[in-house]
Coordinates of C-alpha atoms in Angstrom, one line a residue:
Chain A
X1 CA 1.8 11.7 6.4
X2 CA 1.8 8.4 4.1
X3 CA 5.4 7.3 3.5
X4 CA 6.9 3.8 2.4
X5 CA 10.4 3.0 3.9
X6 CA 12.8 0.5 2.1
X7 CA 15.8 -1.1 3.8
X8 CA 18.7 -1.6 3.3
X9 CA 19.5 1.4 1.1
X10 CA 22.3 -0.6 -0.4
X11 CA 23.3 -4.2 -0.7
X12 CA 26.6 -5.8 -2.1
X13 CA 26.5 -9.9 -2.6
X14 CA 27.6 -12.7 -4.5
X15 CA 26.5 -14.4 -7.6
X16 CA 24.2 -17.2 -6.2
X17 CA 23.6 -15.2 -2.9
X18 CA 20.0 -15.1 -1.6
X19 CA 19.0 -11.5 -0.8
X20 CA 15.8 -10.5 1.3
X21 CA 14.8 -6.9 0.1
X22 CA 12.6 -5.0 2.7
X23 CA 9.7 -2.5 2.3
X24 CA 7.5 -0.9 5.2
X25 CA 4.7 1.0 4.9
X26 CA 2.7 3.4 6.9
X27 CA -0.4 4.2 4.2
X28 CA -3.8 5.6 5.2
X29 CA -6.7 3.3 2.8
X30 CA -4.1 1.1 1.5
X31 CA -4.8 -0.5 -1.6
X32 CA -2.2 -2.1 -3.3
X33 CA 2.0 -2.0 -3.0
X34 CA 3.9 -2.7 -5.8
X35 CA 7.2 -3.9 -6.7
X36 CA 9.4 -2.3 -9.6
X37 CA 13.3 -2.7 -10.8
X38 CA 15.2 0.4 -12.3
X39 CA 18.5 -0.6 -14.2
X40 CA 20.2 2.3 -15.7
X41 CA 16.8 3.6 -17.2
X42 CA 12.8 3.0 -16.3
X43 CA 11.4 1.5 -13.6
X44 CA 9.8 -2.1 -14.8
X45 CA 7.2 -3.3 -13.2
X46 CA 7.9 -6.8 -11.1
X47 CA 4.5 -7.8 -9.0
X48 CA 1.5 -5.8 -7.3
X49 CA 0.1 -7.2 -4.1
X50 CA -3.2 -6.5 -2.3
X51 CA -3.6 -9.6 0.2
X52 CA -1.9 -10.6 3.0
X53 CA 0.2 -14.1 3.1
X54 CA 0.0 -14.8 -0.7
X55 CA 3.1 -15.0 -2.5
X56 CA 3.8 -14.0 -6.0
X57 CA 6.5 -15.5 -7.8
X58 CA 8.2 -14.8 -11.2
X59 CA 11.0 -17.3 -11.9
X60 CA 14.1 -17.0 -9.2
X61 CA 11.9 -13.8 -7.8
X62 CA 9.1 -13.7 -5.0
X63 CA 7.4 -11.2 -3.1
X64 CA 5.1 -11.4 0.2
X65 CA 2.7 -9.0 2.0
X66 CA 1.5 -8.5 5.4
X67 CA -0.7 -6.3 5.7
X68 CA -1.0 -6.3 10.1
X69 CA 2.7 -5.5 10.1
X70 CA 2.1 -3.8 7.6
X71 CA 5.4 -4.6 5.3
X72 CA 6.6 -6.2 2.2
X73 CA 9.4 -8.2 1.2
X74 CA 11.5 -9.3 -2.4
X75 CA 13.1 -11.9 -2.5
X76 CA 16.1 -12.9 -4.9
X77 CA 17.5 -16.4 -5.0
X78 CA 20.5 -17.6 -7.0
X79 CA 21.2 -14.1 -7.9
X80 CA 23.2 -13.4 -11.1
X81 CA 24.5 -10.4 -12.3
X82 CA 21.6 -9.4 -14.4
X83 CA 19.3 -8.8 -11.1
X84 CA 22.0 -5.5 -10.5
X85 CA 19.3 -2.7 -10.4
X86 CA 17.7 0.0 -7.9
X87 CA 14.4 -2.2 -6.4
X88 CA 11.4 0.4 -5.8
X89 CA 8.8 -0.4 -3.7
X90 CA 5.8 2.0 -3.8
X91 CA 2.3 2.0 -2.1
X92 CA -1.4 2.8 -3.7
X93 CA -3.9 4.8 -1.7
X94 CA -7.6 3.3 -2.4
X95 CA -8.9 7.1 -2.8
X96 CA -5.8 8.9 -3.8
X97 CA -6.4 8.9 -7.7
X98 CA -4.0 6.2 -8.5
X99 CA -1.1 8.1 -6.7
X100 CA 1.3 6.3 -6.0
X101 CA 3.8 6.9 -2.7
X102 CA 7.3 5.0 -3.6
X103 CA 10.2 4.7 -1.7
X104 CA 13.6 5.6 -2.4
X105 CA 14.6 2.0 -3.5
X106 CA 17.3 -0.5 -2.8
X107 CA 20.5 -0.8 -4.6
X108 CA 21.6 -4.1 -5.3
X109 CA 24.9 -4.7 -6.5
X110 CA 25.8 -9.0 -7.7
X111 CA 29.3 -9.0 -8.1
X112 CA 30.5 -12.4 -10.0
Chain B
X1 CA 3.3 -1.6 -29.4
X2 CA 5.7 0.8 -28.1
X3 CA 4.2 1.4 -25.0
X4 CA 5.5 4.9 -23.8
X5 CA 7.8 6.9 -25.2
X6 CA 9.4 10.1 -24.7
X7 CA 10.6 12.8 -26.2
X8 CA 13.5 14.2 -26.7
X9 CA 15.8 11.8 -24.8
X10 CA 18.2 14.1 -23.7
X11 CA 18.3 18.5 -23.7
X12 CA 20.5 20.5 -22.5
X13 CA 18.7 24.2 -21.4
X14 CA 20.5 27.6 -20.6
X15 CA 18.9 29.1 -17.4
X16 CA 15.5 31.0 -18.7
X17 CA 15.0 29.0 -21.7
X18 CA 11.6 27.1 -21.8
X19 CA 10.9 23.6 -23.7
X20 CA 7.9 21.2 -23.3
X21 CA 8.1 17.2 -23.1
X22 CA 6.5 15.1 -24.7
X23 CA 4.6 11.9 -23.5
X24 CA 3.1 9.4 -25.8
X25 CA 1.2 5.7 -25.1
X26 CA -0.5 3.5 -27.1
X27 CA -2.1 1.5 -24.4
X28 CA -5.3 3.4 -23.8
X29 CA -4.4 4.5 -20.8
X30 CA -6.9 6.5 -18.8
X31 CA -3.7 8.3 -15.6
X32 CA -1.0 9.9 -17.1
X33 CA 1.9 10.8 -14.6
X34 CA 5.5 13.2 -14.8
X35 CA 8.1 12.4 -12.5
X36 CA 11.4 13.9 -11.6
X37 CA 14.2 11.7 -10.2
X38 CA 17.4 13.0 -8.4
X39 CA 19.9 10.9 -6.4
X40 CA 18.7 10.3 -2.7
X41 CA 15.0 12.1 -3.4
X42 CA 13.3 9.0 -5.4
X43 CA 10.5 9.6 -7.5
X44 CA 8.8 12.4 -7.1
X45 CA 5.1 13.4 -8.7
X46 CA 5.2 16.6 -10.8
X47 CA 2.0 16.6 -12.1
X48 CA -0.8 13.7 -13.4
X49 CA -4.3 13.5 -15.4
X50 CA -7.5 11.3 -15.1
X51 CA -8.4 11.8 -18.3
X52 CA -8.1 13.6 -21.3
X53 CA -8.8 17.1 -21.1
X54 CA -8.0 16.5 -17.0
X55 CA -4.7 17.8 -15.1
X56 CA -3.9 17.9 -11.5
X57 CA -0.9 18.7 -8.9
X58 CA 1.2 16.0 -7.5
X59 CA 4.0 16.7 -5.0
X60 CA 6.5 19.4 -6.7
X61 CA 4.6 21.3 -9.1
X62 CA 6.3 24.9 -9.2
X63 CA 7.6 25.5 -12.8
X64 CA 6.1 23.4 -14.5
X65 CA 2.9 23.4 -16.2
X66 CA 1.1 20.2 -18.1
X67 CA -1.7 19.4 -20.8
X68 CA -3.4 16.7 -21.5
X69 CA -5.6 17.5 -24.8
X70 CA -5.6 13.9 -26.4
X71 CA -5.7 11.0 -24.4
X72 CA -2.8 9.2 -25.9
X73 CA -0.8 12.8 -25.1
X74 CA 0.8 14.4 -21.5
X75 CA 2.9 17.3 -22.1
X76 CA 5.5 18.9 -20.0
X77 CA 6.6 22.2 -20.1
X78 CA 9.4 24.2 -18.7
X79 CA 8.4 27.9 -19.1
X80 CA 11.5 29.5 -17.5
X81 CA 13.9 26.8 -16.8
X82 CA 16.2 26.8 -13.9
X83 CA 19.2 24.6 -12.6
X84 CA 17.0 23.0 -10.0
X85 CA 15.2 21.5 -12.5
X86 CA 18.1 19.5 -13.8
X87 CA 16.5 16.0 -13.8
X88 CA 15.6 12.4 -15.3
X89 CA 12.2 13.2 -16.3
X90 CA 9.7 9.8 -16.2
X91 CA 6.7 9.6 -18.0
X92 CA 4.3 7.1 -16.9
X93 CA 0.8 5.7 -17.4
X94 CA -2.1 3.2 -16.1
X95 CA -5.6 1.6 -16.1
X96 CA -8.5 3.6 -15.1
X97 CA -10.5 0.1 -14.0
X98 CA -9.9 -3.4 -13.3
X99 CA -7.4 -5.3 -11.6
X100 CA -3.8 -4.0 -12.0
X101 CA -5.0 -0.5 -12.0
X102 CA -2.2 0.8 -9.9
X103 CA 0.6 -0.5 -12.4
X104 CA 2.0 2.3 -13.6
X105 CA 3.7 2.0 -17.1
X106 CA 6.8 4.1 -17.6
X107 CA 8.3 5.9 -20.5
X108 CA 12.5 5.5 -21.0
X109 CA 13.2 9.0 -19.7
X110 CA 14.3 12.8 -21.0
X111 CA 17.7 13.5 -18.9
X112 CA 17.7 17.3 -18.8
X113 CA 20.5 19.5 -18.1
X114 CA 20.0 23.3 -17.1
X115 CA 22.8 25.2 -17.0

């Protein structure tokens, strides 16, 4: 059964902290994973990734794939309150109809 | 552009009542998607459509039914509501082709309280 894990479930840190958010992935046709962050309403869309080893970046935010160990992280650097949200991490299957399989998300808490 | 929207934002349902949701993009969106989203399940696929006119099953279908007659239009209904399906109800929708087709778009939510 396709499923996409995300650890830790929770995370409490600083302003300024660095925070490594962690998606796994066991998907059959893999096509895609995708990145999304949830305040107290709809999920936003961050980055999609398809390769292996490249990294997307969006100001203090940057996500990586690998698609052998088959995992995905999100990085956060310099966090500030404003990056307080639920991250989701969800994975597309190439013949699934653009289903996608999300995990249960990361809660990230930046205290000042 | 608003993107998607939803309607109503917020009901409140006595047990056996029935409603319908309403899903709206202006993007041109080929996949429409419902979601339901409870506290330590995630989101979870109701129902979706390829295309106008299209519906299919996603993951927890019972009670709920969906159509899909203009493209720029999902409805959800609700034909005998119950307390389990007390939810934050998530539109969303995407590309048919081309890069990014996976991105799925998502509407601001209907909380829904059946009592």
């Amino acid at each position: 059964e396709d499923k996409v894990v995300q650890s830790p479930l929770s995370l409490v840190v600083h302003e300024g902290d660095t925070v490594t958010l962690n998606c796994s992935y066991e998907v059959t046709n893999f096509r895609s994973l995708l990145w999304y962050k949830q305040e107290k309403k709809a999920p936003t869309f961050l980055f999609m990734l398809t390769s292996s080893g490249i990294e997307k970046k969006s100001g203090r935010l940057s996500s990586i794939l690998d698609k052998k160990e088959l995992f995905s992280i999100l990085n956060i650097t310099a966090t500030q309150t404003g990056d307080s949200a639920v991250y989701l991490c969800a994975v597309g299957n190439a013949g699934n109809n653009r289903k996608l399989i999300w995990g249960l998300g990361t809660s990230l808490a930046v205290n000042p | 552009n608003a993107g998607v929207t939803q309607t109503p934002k917020f009901r409140v349902l006595k047990t056996g009542q029935s409603m319908t949701l309403l899903c709206a993009q202006d993007m041109n969106h080929e996949y429409m998607y419902w979601y339901r989203q409870d506290p330590g399940m995630g989101l979870r696929l109701i129902h979706y459509s390829v295309g106008e006119g299209t519906t299919a099953k996603g993951e927890v279908p019972d009670g709920y039914n969906v159509s899909r007659l203009k493209k720029q239009n999902f409805l959800l209904g609700l034909e005998s509501a119950a307390p389990s399906q007390t939810s934050v109800y998530f539109c969303a929708s995407s590309y048919s082709i081309g890069q990014g087709q996976e991105t799925q778009y998502f509407g601001p939510g209907t909380r829904l309280l059946v009592l």
